[in-house]
């Protein structure tokens, strides 16, 4: 049987003080009008200005070595920072992916030159990365991807496309998982490699794909004979699948899989208290055990990741259950306080509700669909 | 987890597994008392965990004790370990040394025993319902009224009228009646009634949560085993995607329940206990439902072991407060306009605690 217990993390006094520091910073910035709280802000709230501010505070890449512009803080400090940013609905999407997974991937597999070049730029909050996994014809079946690179003098020539690349239109680079040798039907995970593609390079075209709300978050990115120099290969040629999978544990277990719609819940509780609506409050609190236990799980995974423990199965669980919880908030809220949700409303409850409902379908798709995640968990638990 | 705790749990787990057999569970259900196992527990010191050695306890702390209860849940041990431990802890606070006889507890706001002090003897009158294991327990730790004051009292059960009842898992939940019961010596301790009821509910909720968590682990193991073993349409059940989704949900609810429980055991405060009992009581129903669905018809037979655990989940989720009971505690707290946001409440560290109903 797999280990079902996660570590119990109790934050230290210093960590609680750090939490206060982040909170005060956010309250101050909000007061100054730097940002407005929004649901799903880690995907749909980009503000290069705000990212730069976080960079100045040392709050991007804060766990990385100092020589690469990091702060050498531990994973739990970073956890506190990210959950505070999400609870406040701050606009963090510009640098989010680079901080969460591209940077850690480079730290783990990148060359010295790559680390020295990219990490300080990410940490300053002025270089962003997009994720390059999904393709038009391979969604959940990632290994069926068809984008390929051919060997050439001093590098590789990349041809193909990537899709659902959130923020690619503002990102500077994309980490592209592509095929570098012919598909072996008996070992589809072999022959894949990861490259850092410069999104401003000749041959790159970025086409916006409008989200169902009309907003522009994701894109289709075309690579037409794009030259990738040898020094932009990540790790080993042929090891791309394994490397790509390590990204996913970071991608799936963080607080953004629980807190995307938290601003709505916060506002719901505030209104119920203000109205003295005890009955409504009794219904609303039914959401809290799920929130709290998911948070404990997610923090436990952060600790495990820091200790180098394999967390693929638990990370899949956090994502599966956390995103269903995120959707539940809106479903419950709409019955407790009945209003007409609208993104145009001047009332923040109605606006948060609209954001939560309209973004909802994406929660259980992005970063691995619910169906894929459940397969991973089931196979893991059966294999013991 | 400390190394010491790991050793204790390893030994205890093996002991529970060896003794708490299908046969023992059946005979317990028929009303037999598992005396042999009780004696083993008494000798092992498990009944005195969480009581200081100066008081003749076995040392160890509440973390040890709740983890032992989780194991008791995993093997459906048919004995009042939780009730005896809680009673001993409350008595130890009053300086009473622990014994090894089975004890029960009953602390409800709406029920207390009337005690008349006649100088040379006491007369006890009253009734308590749904008392766990009363027919086998030697004494009942409960609330009484003596000279118009609330007291915690340890009542001998040998002369009490016991009306037998049971929960869904056929665990004894009896009615205890005293009618002009005369006794020469009684241990009474003045207490604040509300405070006492709240405390015992917290202890009981955490104990039931620990036992539910154990039962959930067992159910997950049984279900995974079954989906490996059982073949339909030429392949094992776990190869079907519909079954995989069930397995994933079962694993998820169990892991999330444990993430709640482990935290509450460490923090041991009202907020965490309330959230944990709500989480586990909610998960209990889902886990019972899914595991039965996956097991098919064999799982609903008496012959299969699954029902020993699912029936316990269905019972324990309502004991010592269900989701609504504990949710009201959270709602009371959140209704207070003390300038605290929900996020501050959720993310508060160990120094924070729940304020509710003006009692605490």
XYZ file of C-alpha atoms in Angstrom:
744
model
C 0.000 0.000 0.000
C 1.299 3.483 -0.835
C 2.113 5.778 2.055
C -1.125 7.583 2.829
C 0.271 9.908 5.494
C 1.790 13.247 4.642
C 4.088 15.202 6.931
C 2.378 17.559 9.385
C 3.905 20.980 8.931
C 3.741 23.549 11.689
C 5.041 26.911 10.572
C 7.718 28.529 12.701
C 7.412 31.937 14.310
C 9.722 33.366 11.630
C 7.489 31.923 8.951
C 4.386 33.417 10.538
C 6.170 36.757 10.645
C 7.004 36.379 6.976
C 3.326 35.703 6.286
C 2.475 38.979 8.022
C 5.070 40.789 5.938
C 3.543 39.459 2.706
C 0.061 40.325 3.900
C 1.008 43.878 4.766
C 2.731 44.324 1.417
C -0.355 43.106 -0.424
C -2.713 45.282 1.613
C -0.498 48.278 0.907
C -0.341 47.570 -2.840
C -4.068 47.077 -3.009
C -4.622 50.356 -1.225
C -2.320 52.069 -3.703
C -4.442 50.665 -6.484
C -1.671 48.489 -7.943
C -4.150 45.651 -8.326
C -7.709 44.581 -7.830
C -8.541 41.197 -6.310
C -9.628 38.682 -8.913
C -10.476 34.990 -8.999
C -8.097 32.766 -10.954
C -5.506 35.529 -10.936
C -2.594 33.134 -11.302
C -3.738 32.320 -14.805
C -5.597 35.395 -15.923
C -4.051 38.260 -14.020
C -0.848 39.416 -15.631
C 0.924 42.570 -14.550
C 4.591 42.918 -15.511
C 4.741 45.857 -13.132
C 3.547 43.741 -10.215
C 5.870 40.876 -11.140
C 8.785 43.296 -11.103
C 7.778 44.483 -7.642
C 7.785 40.904 -6.380
C 11.175 40.422 -8.011
C 12.527 43.426 -6.165
C 11.268 41.964 -2.884
C 13.166 38.759 -3.649
C 9.867 36.903 -3.937
C 10.433 35.185 -7.255
C 12.725 32.190 -7.271
C 13.037 32.680 -3.545
C 14.215 29.110 -2.909
C 16.962 29.194 -5.538
C 20.670 29.616 -4.794
C 21.776 33.176 -4.222
C 24.313 32.993 -7.016
C 21.444 32.639 -9.474
C 19.489 35.519 -8.001
C 17.479 33.391 -5.570
C 16.986 33.871 -1.863
C 17.894 30.386 -0.612
C 14.665 30.328 1.393
C 12.955 26.993 1.981
C 9.967 25.574 0.136
C 7.580 26.378 2.986
C 8.459 30.079 2.877
C 7.627 29.967 -0.795
C 4.402 28.138 -0.005
C 3.367 30.891 2.389
C 4.111 33.536 -0.226
C 2.172 31.813 -2.993
C -0.898 31.102 -0.907
C -1.010 34.672 0.349
C -0.781 35.957 -3.237
C -3.635 33.670 -4.293
C -5.843 34.395 -1.300
C -5.486 38.068 -2.157
C -6.177 37.346 -5.834
C -3.033 39.223 -6.869
C -1.960 39.455 -10.548
C 0.848 36.939 -10.651
C 0.338 35.098 -13.927
C 3.163 36.775 -15.856
C 5.978 35.168 -13.868
C 3.977 32.271 -12.367
C 5.102 29.439 -14.636
C 8.770 30.456 -14.639
C 8.789 30.659 -10.855
C 6.809 27.470 -10.352
C 8.287 25.043 -12.844
C 10.612 26.405 -15.531
C 13.130 27.741 -13.021
C 13.136 24.573 -10.871
C 13.477 22.493 -14.048
C 16.525 24.496 -15.151
C 18.000 24.232 -11.663
C 17.649 20.478 -11.819
C 18.656 19.731 -15.405
C 20.035 22.964 -16.894
C 23.653 23.727 -17.746
C 25.648 26.160 -15.682
C 25.402 28.713 -18.472
C 21.605 28.322 -18.636
C 21.259 28.748 -14.909
C 23.472 31.804 -14.854
C 21.667 33.364 -17.777
C 18.004 32.618 -17.116
C 17.499 32.276 -13.385
C 18.531 35.804 -12.331
C 16.327 37.252 -15.076
C 13.347 35.208 -13.896
C 14.014 36.158 -10.290
C 14.053 39.849 -11.169
C 10.554 39.459 -12.548
C 11.357 40.505 -16.077
C 11.680 37.222 -17.938
C 8.678 34.934 -18.291
C 8.321 31.378 -19.488
C 5.425 29.539 -21.069
C 4.801 25.801 -20.748
C 5.282 23.826 -23.947
C 3.637 20.465 -23.420
C 0.180 20.195 -25.055
C -0.266 20.028 -28.808
C -3.268 20.418 -31.104
C -3.539 16.701 -31.680
C -2.273 15.422 -28.378
C -4.066 16.693 -25.341
C -4.196 14.150 -22.563
C -2.189 11.669 -24.613
C 0.947 13.746 -24.298
C 3.328 11.071 -25.574
C 1.598 11.214 -28.954
C 3.037 14.682 -29.581
C 4.332 15.297 -33.080
C 6.426 18.460 -32.910
C 9.959 17.463 -33.926
C 13.487 18.753 -34.106
C 16.125 17.724 -36.630
C 19.823 17.893 -35.996
C 21.667 20.663 -37.775
C 25.019 22.390 -37.472
C 25.378 23.722 -33.929
C 21.847 22.957 -32.931
C 18.384 21.806 -33.914
C 15.654 22.854 -36.299
C 12.223 22.826 -34.675
C 8.977 22.326 -36.598
C 5.458 21.932 -35.255
C 3.162 23.655 -32.805
C 2.100 23.862 -29.176
C -1.313 24.812 -27.885
C -3.096 26.084 -24.757
C 0.098 27.926 -23.877
C -1.093 30.324 -21.197
C 0.605 33.680 -21.381
C 2.815 32.772 -24.360
C 1.954 36.172 -25.831
C 3.734 37.923 -22.984
C 6.356 35.257 -22.272
C 9.908 35.460 -23.532
C 10.664 31.751 -23.676
C 8.929 28.437 -23.855
C 10.238 25.077 -22.700
C 9.284 22.854 -25.594
C 8.961 19.103 -25.250
C 9.543 17.637 -28.687
C 10.505 14.511 -30.542
C 14.198 14.279 -31.435
C 14.164 10.748 -32.776
C 11.656 8.630 -34.611
C 8.616 7.395 -32.682
C 9.092 3.915 -31.278
C 5.553 2.514 -30.900
C 6.772 0.178 -28.152
C 8.380 2.959 -26.154
C 6.595 6.180 -26.879
C 8.303 7.986 -24.009
C 11.726 7.531 -25.582
C 13.238 9.983 -28.052
C 11.754 13.111 -26.501
C 13.821 16.149 -25.523
C 13.329 19.590 -23.994
C 14.507 22.859 -25.529
C 14.370 26.472 -24.462
C 12.766 28.249 -27.401
C 13.092 31.999 -27.745
C 9.576 33.170 -28.551
C 10.950 36.231 -30.365
C 13.074 34.082 -32.717
C 12.419 34.065 -36.459
C 9.897 31.418 -37.433
C 7.825 31.654 -34.233
C 4.206 32.725 -34.655
C 1.881 33.179 -31.710
C -1.814 33.032 -32.417
C -4.216 34.049 -29.656
C -7.011 31.650 -28.731
C -9.787 33.512 -27.011
C -11.141 31.969 -23.846
C -14.915 31.476 -23.680
C -15.209 34.833 -21.914
C -13.465 36.533 -24.822
C -10.342 37.059 -22.723
C -6.925 36.281 -24.133
C -4.912 33.932 -21.875
C -3.918 31.075 -24.054
C -2.348 30.689 -27.429
C -1.290 28.413 -30.169
C 2.421 28.736 -30.898
C 3.826 27.710 -34.277
C 7.454 26.829 -34.882
C 8.487 27.016 -38.519
C 12.118 25.980 -38.994
C 13.088 27.628 -35.747
C 16.766 27.251 -34.925
C 17.554 26.090 -31.393
C 21.276 26.380 -30.589
C 22.910 23.497 -28.732
C 23.267 25.556 -25.591
C 19.463 25.716 -25.331
C 19.003 21.977 -24.913
C 17.817 21.161 -21.373
C 19.383 18.119 -19.770
C 19.950 15.171 -22.042
C 18.662 14.568 -25.533
C 16.160 11.718 -25.216
C 15.438 12.329 -21.532
C 12.632 14.825 -22.158
C 9.760 12.701 -20.927
C 11.293 12.063 -17.547
C 12.297 15.688 -17.159
C 8.858 16.863 -18.202
C 7.222 14.639 -15.600
C 9.205 16.238 -12.766
C 7.637 19.562 -13.800
C 4.204 18.113 -13.262
C 4.571 17.430 -9.559
C 5.249 21.162 -9.083
C 2.450 22.000 -11.424
C -0.196 19.887 -9.746
C 0.237 20.156 -6.024
C 0.470 23.871 -5.321
C -2.055 26.121 -3.565
C -3.298 27.397 -6.940
C -5.155 24.094 -7.266
C -7.236 24.910 -4.221
C -7.463 28.676 -4.068
C -8.393 29.843 -7.583
C -11.850 30.882 -6.412
C -10.993 31.661 -2.816
C -11.756 35.401 -3.163
C -15.394 34.433 -3.786
C -15.556 32.355 -0.619
C -13.949 35.137 1.401
C -16.507 37.610 0.086
C -19.382 35.202 0.746
C -18.359 34.813 4.389
C -17.934 38.579 4.748
C -21.445 39.268 3.449
C -23.024 36.560 5.607
C -21.371 38.019 8.682
C -22.385 41.534 7.747
C -25.985 40.446 7.186
C -26.106 38.399 10.381
C -27.168 35.437 8.217
C -26.456 32.526 10.520
C -28.287 30.004 8.378
C -26.260 30.944 5.343
C -23.094 30.767 7.395
C -23.959 27.242 8.506
C -24.154 26.195 4.898
C -21.018 28.061 3.876
C -18.860 26.475 6.572
C -19.517 23.083 5.008
C -16.840 24.064 2.485
C -14.171 24.610 5.096
C -13.195 21.021 6.029
C -12.412 20.363 2.379
C -10.425 23.579 2.036
C -8.490 22.951 5.210
C -7.668 19.301 4.564
C -6.636 20.021 0.964
C -4.388 22.777 2.239
C -2.774 20.394 4.728
C -2.208 17.949 1.884
C -0.729 20.570 -0.400
C 1.628 21.829 2.323
C 2.642 18.241 3.048
C 3.501 17.752 -0.624
C 5.542 20.978 -0.626
C 7.538 19.587 2.284
C 8.004 16.255 0.500
C 9.105 17.990 -2.705
C 11.671 19.887 -0.683
C 12.919 16.628 0.838
C 13.153 15.002 -2.597
C 10.362 12.471 -1.977
C 8.437 11.207 -5.024
C 4.981 12.779 -4.840
C 3.424 12.083 -8.225
C 0.411 10.239 -6.870
C -0.390 12.658 -4.078
C 0.176 15.625 -6.395
C -2.394 14.132 -8.767
C -4.816 13.795 -5.847
C -4.329 17.400 -4.761
C -5.066 18.568 -8.287
C -8.086 16.334 -8.756
C -9.767 17.099 -5.446
C -8.579 20.696 -5.161
C -9.982 21.761 -8.511
C -13.333 20.129 -7.816
C -13.412 22.071 -4.573
C -12.658 25.295 -6.460
C -15.733 24.723 -8.581
C -17.874 23.805 -5.590
C -17.376 27.217 -4.029
C -19.358 28.914 -6.782
C -21.995 26.183 -6.862
C -22.613 26.549 -3.140
C -22.301 30.321 -3.036
C -24.933 30.870 -5.718
C -27.511 29.069 -3.580
C -26.593 30.784 -0.319
C -26.647 34.336 -1.663
C -28.584 34.492 -4.877
C -27.421 37.217 -7.241
C -26.918 37.644 -10.958
C -23.267 36.958 -11.704
C -21.656 39.247 -14.241
C -18.083 40.129 -15.129
C -19.260 43.704 -15.688
C -20.925 44.097 -12.313
C -19.707 46.799 -9.954
C -20.461 44.419 -7.096
C -17.439 42.262 -6.351
C -19.486 39.255 -5.202
C -21.251 39.170 -8.570
C -17.961 39.655 -10.372
C -16.110 36.932 -8.423
C -19.047 34.623 -9.007
C -18.910 35.269 -12.752
C -15.142 34.726 -12.865
C -15.449 31.509 -10.870
C -18.215 30.033 -12.979
C -16.783 31.023 -16.353
C -13.242 29.920 -15.536
C -14.496 26.789 -13.789
C -14.401 24.347 -16.701
C -10.688 24.997 -17.131
C -9.813 24.099 -13.543
C -10.325 20.381 -14.058
C -8.682 20.354 -17.500
C -5.489 22.384 -17.276
C -2.423 20.694 -15.822
C -3.856 17.213 -16.394
C -7.541 16.395 -16.685
C -9.429 14.838 -13.819
C -9.713 11.611 -15.825
C -5.959 11.351 -16.403
C -5.198 12.177 -12.785
C -7.552 9.498 -11.489
C -5.881 6.962 -13.727
C -2.504 7.892 -12.270
C -3.802 7.563 -8.719
C -5.567 4.257 -9.328
C -2.570 2.694 -11.037
C -0.313 3.965 -8.260
C -2.476 2.563 -5.491
C -2.917 -0.793 -7.220
C 0.825 -1.084 -7.858
C 1.320 -0.321 -4.154
C 6.616 10.395 13.710
C 9.087 9.602 16.483
C 10.940 6.332 16.416
C 9.434 5.369 19.768
C 5.933 5.929 18.457
C 6.705 3.876 15.392
C 7.754 0.927 17.562
C 4.669 1.227 19.761
C 2.402 1.363 16.739
C 4.122 -1.519 15.057
C 3.675 -3.764 18.097
C 0.126 -2.596 18.727
C -0.847 -3.058 15.103
C 0.350 -6.622 15.116
C -1.420 -7.336 18.364
C -4.715 -5.918 17.087
C -4.364 -7.809 13.846
C -3.680 -11.116 15.619
C -6.504 -10.818 18.123
C -9.193 -8.872 16.338
C -10.140 -11.650 13.963
C -13.312 -12.082 12.023
C -14.303 -14.661 14.632
C -13.797 -12.235 17.503
C -15.782 -9.524 15.712
C -18.666 -11.954 15.202
C -18.727 -13.077 18.811
C -18.547 -9.448 19.983
C -21.522 -8.749 17.801
C -23.333 -11.584 19.578
C -22.699 -9.740 22.836
C -19.613 -11.506 24.084
C -16.931 -9.530 25.839
C -13.400 -9.958 24.424
C -11.860 -10.524 27.839
C -8.651 -12.105 26.602
C -7.803 -9.169 24.366
C -8.758 -6.731 27.117
C -6.282 -8.441 29.456
C -3.570 -8.254 26.800
C -4.262 -4.534 26.394
C -4.167 -4.036 30.154
C -0.804 -5.759 30.423
C 0.629 -3.877 27.466
C 0.004 -0.499 29.123
C -2.105 0.735 26.204
C -4.980 1.569 28.537
C -2.707 3.970 30.415
C -1.148 5.855 27.528
C -1.258 9.603 27.977
C -1.155 9.388 31.759
C 2.014 10.516 33.493
C 4.216 7.859 35.023
C 4.085 9.638 38.410
C 0.382 8.762 38.444
C 1.165 5.128 37.568
C 0.369 5.835 33.922
C 2.278 4.468 30.969
C 3.619 7.861 29.918
C 3.441 8.726 26.263
C 1.249 11.515 25.024
C -2.060 12.076 23.329
C -0.430 11.806 19.917
C 0.502 8.230 20.804
C -2.966 7.532 22.116
C -4.868 8.823 19.078
C -2.565 6.900 16.775
C -3.306 3.753 18.772
C -7.017 4.487 18.352
C -6.479 4.803 14.610
C -5.107 1.259 14.684
C -8.035 0.126 16.806
C -10.265 1.474 14.038
C -8.236 -0.233 11.362
C -8.846 -3.611 12.985
C -12.338 -2.777 14.310
C -11.213 -3.791 17.809
C -14.499 -4.439 19.630
C -13.569 -2.864 22.969
C -14.086 0.518 24.681
C -10.469 1.627 24.411
C -11.328 5.216 23.505
C -13.919 5.537 26.276
C -11.574 4.043 28.875
C -8.681 6.287 27.840
C -10.792 9.454 27.889
C -12.248 8.567 31.286
C -8.778 7.834 32.668
C -7.414 11.137 31.350
C -10.225 13.102 32.952
C -9.784 11.235 36.228
C -6.008 11.684 36.121
C -6.568 15.448 36.022
C -8.297 14.990 39.374
C -5.354 13.015 40.678
C -7.068 9.625 40.380
C -4.728 6.776 39.531
C -5.688 4.668 36.529
C -7.103 1.166 36.751
C -7.447 -1.487 34.105
C -11.199 -2.025 34.249
C -13.309 -1.055 31.247
C -14.900 2.378 31.645
C -17.514 4.322 29.771
C -18.327 7.994 29.472
C -21.469 10.023 28.946
C -21.372 13.826 28.899
C -24.467 15.434 27.464
C -25.844 18.881 28.242
C -29.374 17.618 28.631
C -28.659 14.754 30.968
C -27.277 14.539 34.480
C -27.736 12.225 37.438
C -29.332 13.618 40.597
C -27.223 12.794 43.631
C -28.590 13.226 47.156
C -26.069 13.341 49.964
C -27.703 11.765 53.016
C -24.555 11.992 55.154
C -23.820 8.272 55.499
C -24.752 7.436 51.911
C -25.740 8.826 48.540
C -28.890 8.222 46.533
C -28.532 8.377 42.755
C -31.349 8.862 40.276
C -31.272 9.432 36.549
C -30.807 8.088 33.102
C -28.223 8.271 30.338
C -28.888 7.114 26.816
C -26.619 5.802 24.079
C -23.845 4.968 26.543
C -21.029 3.120 24.758
C -20.303 -0.357 26.086
C -22.255 0.233 29.318
C -23.212 -3.465 29.712
C -19.523 -4.446 29.843
C -18.061 -1.360 31.537
C -17.497 -1.447 35.279
C -17.918 2.265 35.844
C -19.436 5.248 34.091
C -17.826 8.682 34.189
C -20.619 11.176 33.747
C -22.228 14.412 34.929
C -24.282 14.743 38.072
C -25.917 17.324 40.257
C -24.931 17.298 43.923
C -26.293 20.001 46.245
C -27.275 22.001 43.190
C -23.745 21.960 41.873
C -22.506 20.302 38.715
C -20.107 17.476 39.358
C -18.265 14.882 37.376
C -19.035 11.553 39.001
C -17.758 8.022 38.637
C -20.723 5.673 39.012
C -20.411 1.905 39.447
C -22.455 0.098 36.836
C -22.915 -3.313 38.462
C -26.270 -2.356 40.057
C -27.506 -0.056 37.308
C -30.435 -0.985 35.113
C -29.046 -1.470 31.622
C -31.304 -1.449 28.600
C -29.375 -2.820 25.719
C -29.039 -0.874 22.519
C -26.593 -0.849 19.648
C -25.199 1.367 16.931
C -25.237 0.376 13.246
C -22.148 -1.787 13.766
C -23.785 -3.656 16.678
C -21.430 -1.993 19.128
C -23.189 -1.639 22.505
C -24.874 1.721 22.987
C -26.973 1.155 26.079
C -29.363 3.088 28.277
C -28.216 3.333 31.886
C -30.826 3.925 34.567
C -30.389 4.508 38.270
C -33.540 4.376 40.414
C -32.954 5.316 44.025
C -29.604 3.629 43.862
C -27.869 3.715 47.249
C -24.142 3.890 47.609
C -21.896 4.706 50.570
C -18.911 6.218 48.749
C -18.864 8.220 45.516
C -16.076 10.098 43.729
C -17.487 13.509 42.798
C -15.524 16.410 41.322
C -16.998 19.900 40.924
C -16.940 20.988 37.274
C -18.301 23.586 34.897
C -20.871 21.542 33.018
C -20.747 23.309 29.639
C -17.016 23.343 29.596
C -16.902 19.669 30.470
C -19.349 18.682 27.741
C -17.379 20.669 25.182
C -14.099 19.107 26.245
C -15.376 15.560 26.213
C -16.968 16.155 22.820
C -13.623 17.335 21.522
C -11.838 14.291 22.894
C -14.553 11.990 21.639
C -14.661 13.629 18.208
C -10.930 13.258 17.814
C -11.072 9.657 19.036
C -13.891 8.793 16.625
C -12.053 10.581 13.821
C -8.932 8.546 14.528
C -10.956 5.335 14.473
C -12.719 6.353 11.269
C -9.344 7.059 9.654
C -8.197 3.559 10.580
C -11.357 2.022 9.179
C -10.860 4.009 5.959
C -7.333 2.633 5.561
C -8.653 -0.883 6.012
C -11.454 -0.318 3.514
C -9.003 1.035 0.944
C -6.777 -2.022 1.385
C -9.722 -4.392 1.081
C -10.972 -2.615 -2.017
C -7.599 -2.506 -3.769
C -7.157 -6.194 -2.976
C -10.576 -7.025 -4.344
C -10.071 -5.125 -7.611
C -6.869 -7.112 -8.153
C -8.395 -10.441 -7.294
C -11.750 -10.187 -9.005
C -11.896 -10.608 -12.772
C -14.782 -9.649 -15.053
C -14.866 -9.743 -18.843
C -11.437 -11.341 -18.752
C -9.534 -8.718 -16.818
C -9.086 -7.588 -13.251
C -11.570 -4.958 -12.085
C -8.906 -2.307 -11.588
C -8.263 -2.235 -15.316
C -11.675 -0.665 -15.936
C -11.642 3.101 -15.994
C -14.913 3.373 -14.108
C -13.363 1.314 -11.303
C -10.155 3.358 -11.446
C -12.182 6.472 -10.752
C -13.688 4.799 -7.704
C -10.253 3.749 -6.484
C -8.938 7.255 -6.959
C -11.831 8.811 -5.070
C -11.385 6.292 -2.261
C -7.670 7.035 -2.030
C -8.275 10.776 -2.181
C -10.870 10.825 0.585
C -8.618 8.665 2.748
C -5.484 10.753 2.192
C -7.404 14.001 2.778
C -8.955 12.552 5.946
C -5.546 11.568 7.245
C -4.134 14.998 6.373
C -6.883 16.485 8.543
C -6.568 13.971 11.360
C -2.793 14.096 11.678
C -2.911 17.850 11.908
C -5.664 17.822 14.527
C -3.850 15.237 16.628
C -0.798 17.478 16.704
C -2.648 20.728 17.350
C -5.395 19.298 19.553
C -7.464 22.479 19.551
C -11.128 23.184 18.877
C -10.735 24.632 15.394
C -8.751 21.682 14.078
C -10.939 19.105 15.811
C -14.113 20.676 14.407
C -12.718 20.727 10.867
C -11.428 17.182 11.220
C -14.630 15.647 12.525
C -16.541 17.399 9.734
C -14.075 16.178 7.136
C -14.025 12.575 8.333
C -17.754 12.340 8.947
C -18.320 13.614 5.417
C -15.751 11.291 3.896
C -17.124 8.307 5.857
C -20.341 8.175 3.868
C -18.577 8.515 0.537
C -16.028 5.844 1.382
C -18.666 3.391 2.570
C -20.723 3.999 -0.556
C -17.843 3.634 -3.021
C -16.307 0.581 -1.382
C -19.620 -1.253 -1.410
C -20.237 -0.308 -5.018
C -16.835 -1.690 -6.043
C -17.239 -4.876 -3.998
C -20.558 -5.694 -5.588
C -22.880 -8.231 -4.038
C -20.237 -10.089 -2.028
C -19.544 -6.908 -0.020
C -23.077 -6.796 1.359
C -22.923 -10.303 2.765
C -22.283 -10.915 6.430
C -19.596 -13.355 5.450
C -17.388 -10.677 3.900
C -15.419 -8.403 6.252
C -16.176 -5.104 4.524
C -19.323 -4.375 6.538
C -17.460 -4.439 9.833
C -15.742 -1.257 8.714
C -18.479 0.442 6.713
C -21.055 -0.019 9.472
C -18.611 1.502 11.911
C -18.103 4.505 9.637
C -21.859 4.992 9.395
C -22.076 4.955 13.180
C -19.018 6.914 14.181
C -19.700 9.794 11.811
C -22.668 10.759 13.990
C -21.098 10.117 17.383
C -19.624 13.077 19.291
C -21.112 15.515 16.840
C -21.809 15.244 13.138
C -20.861 17.747 10.426
C -23.669 20.101 11.364
C -22.818 20.073 15.064
C -19.205 21.038 14.476
C -20.143 23.320 11.599
C -22.232 25.339 14.045
C -19.147 25.872 16.179
C -17.335 27.259 13.145
C -20.357 29.332 12.131
C -20.622 30.804 15.660
C -16.990 31.792 15.478
C -17.156 33.279 12.002
C -20.315 35.269 12.771
C -18.396 37.225 15.387
C -17.228 40.409 13.775
C -13.760 40.543 15.206
C -12.137 41.914 12.086
C -10.760 38.517 11.148
C -10.980 37.429 7.524
C -11.744 33.845 6.562
C -8.234 33.508 5.222
C -6.775 34.644 8.529
C -8.908 32.058 10.272
C -7.939 29.207 7.939
C -4.236 29.990 7.816
C -3.848 30.820 11.513
C -1.041 28.950 13.198
C -1.024 27.001 16.382
C -1.514 29.965 18.701
C -4.912 30.773 17.291
C -8.051 29.085 18.490
C -11.745 29.050 18.073
C -13.926 31.448 20.005
C -17.510 30.336 20.147
C -20.670 30.559 22.152
C -18.970 32.715 24.783
C -17.909 29.639 26.702
C -14.354 29.371 25.615
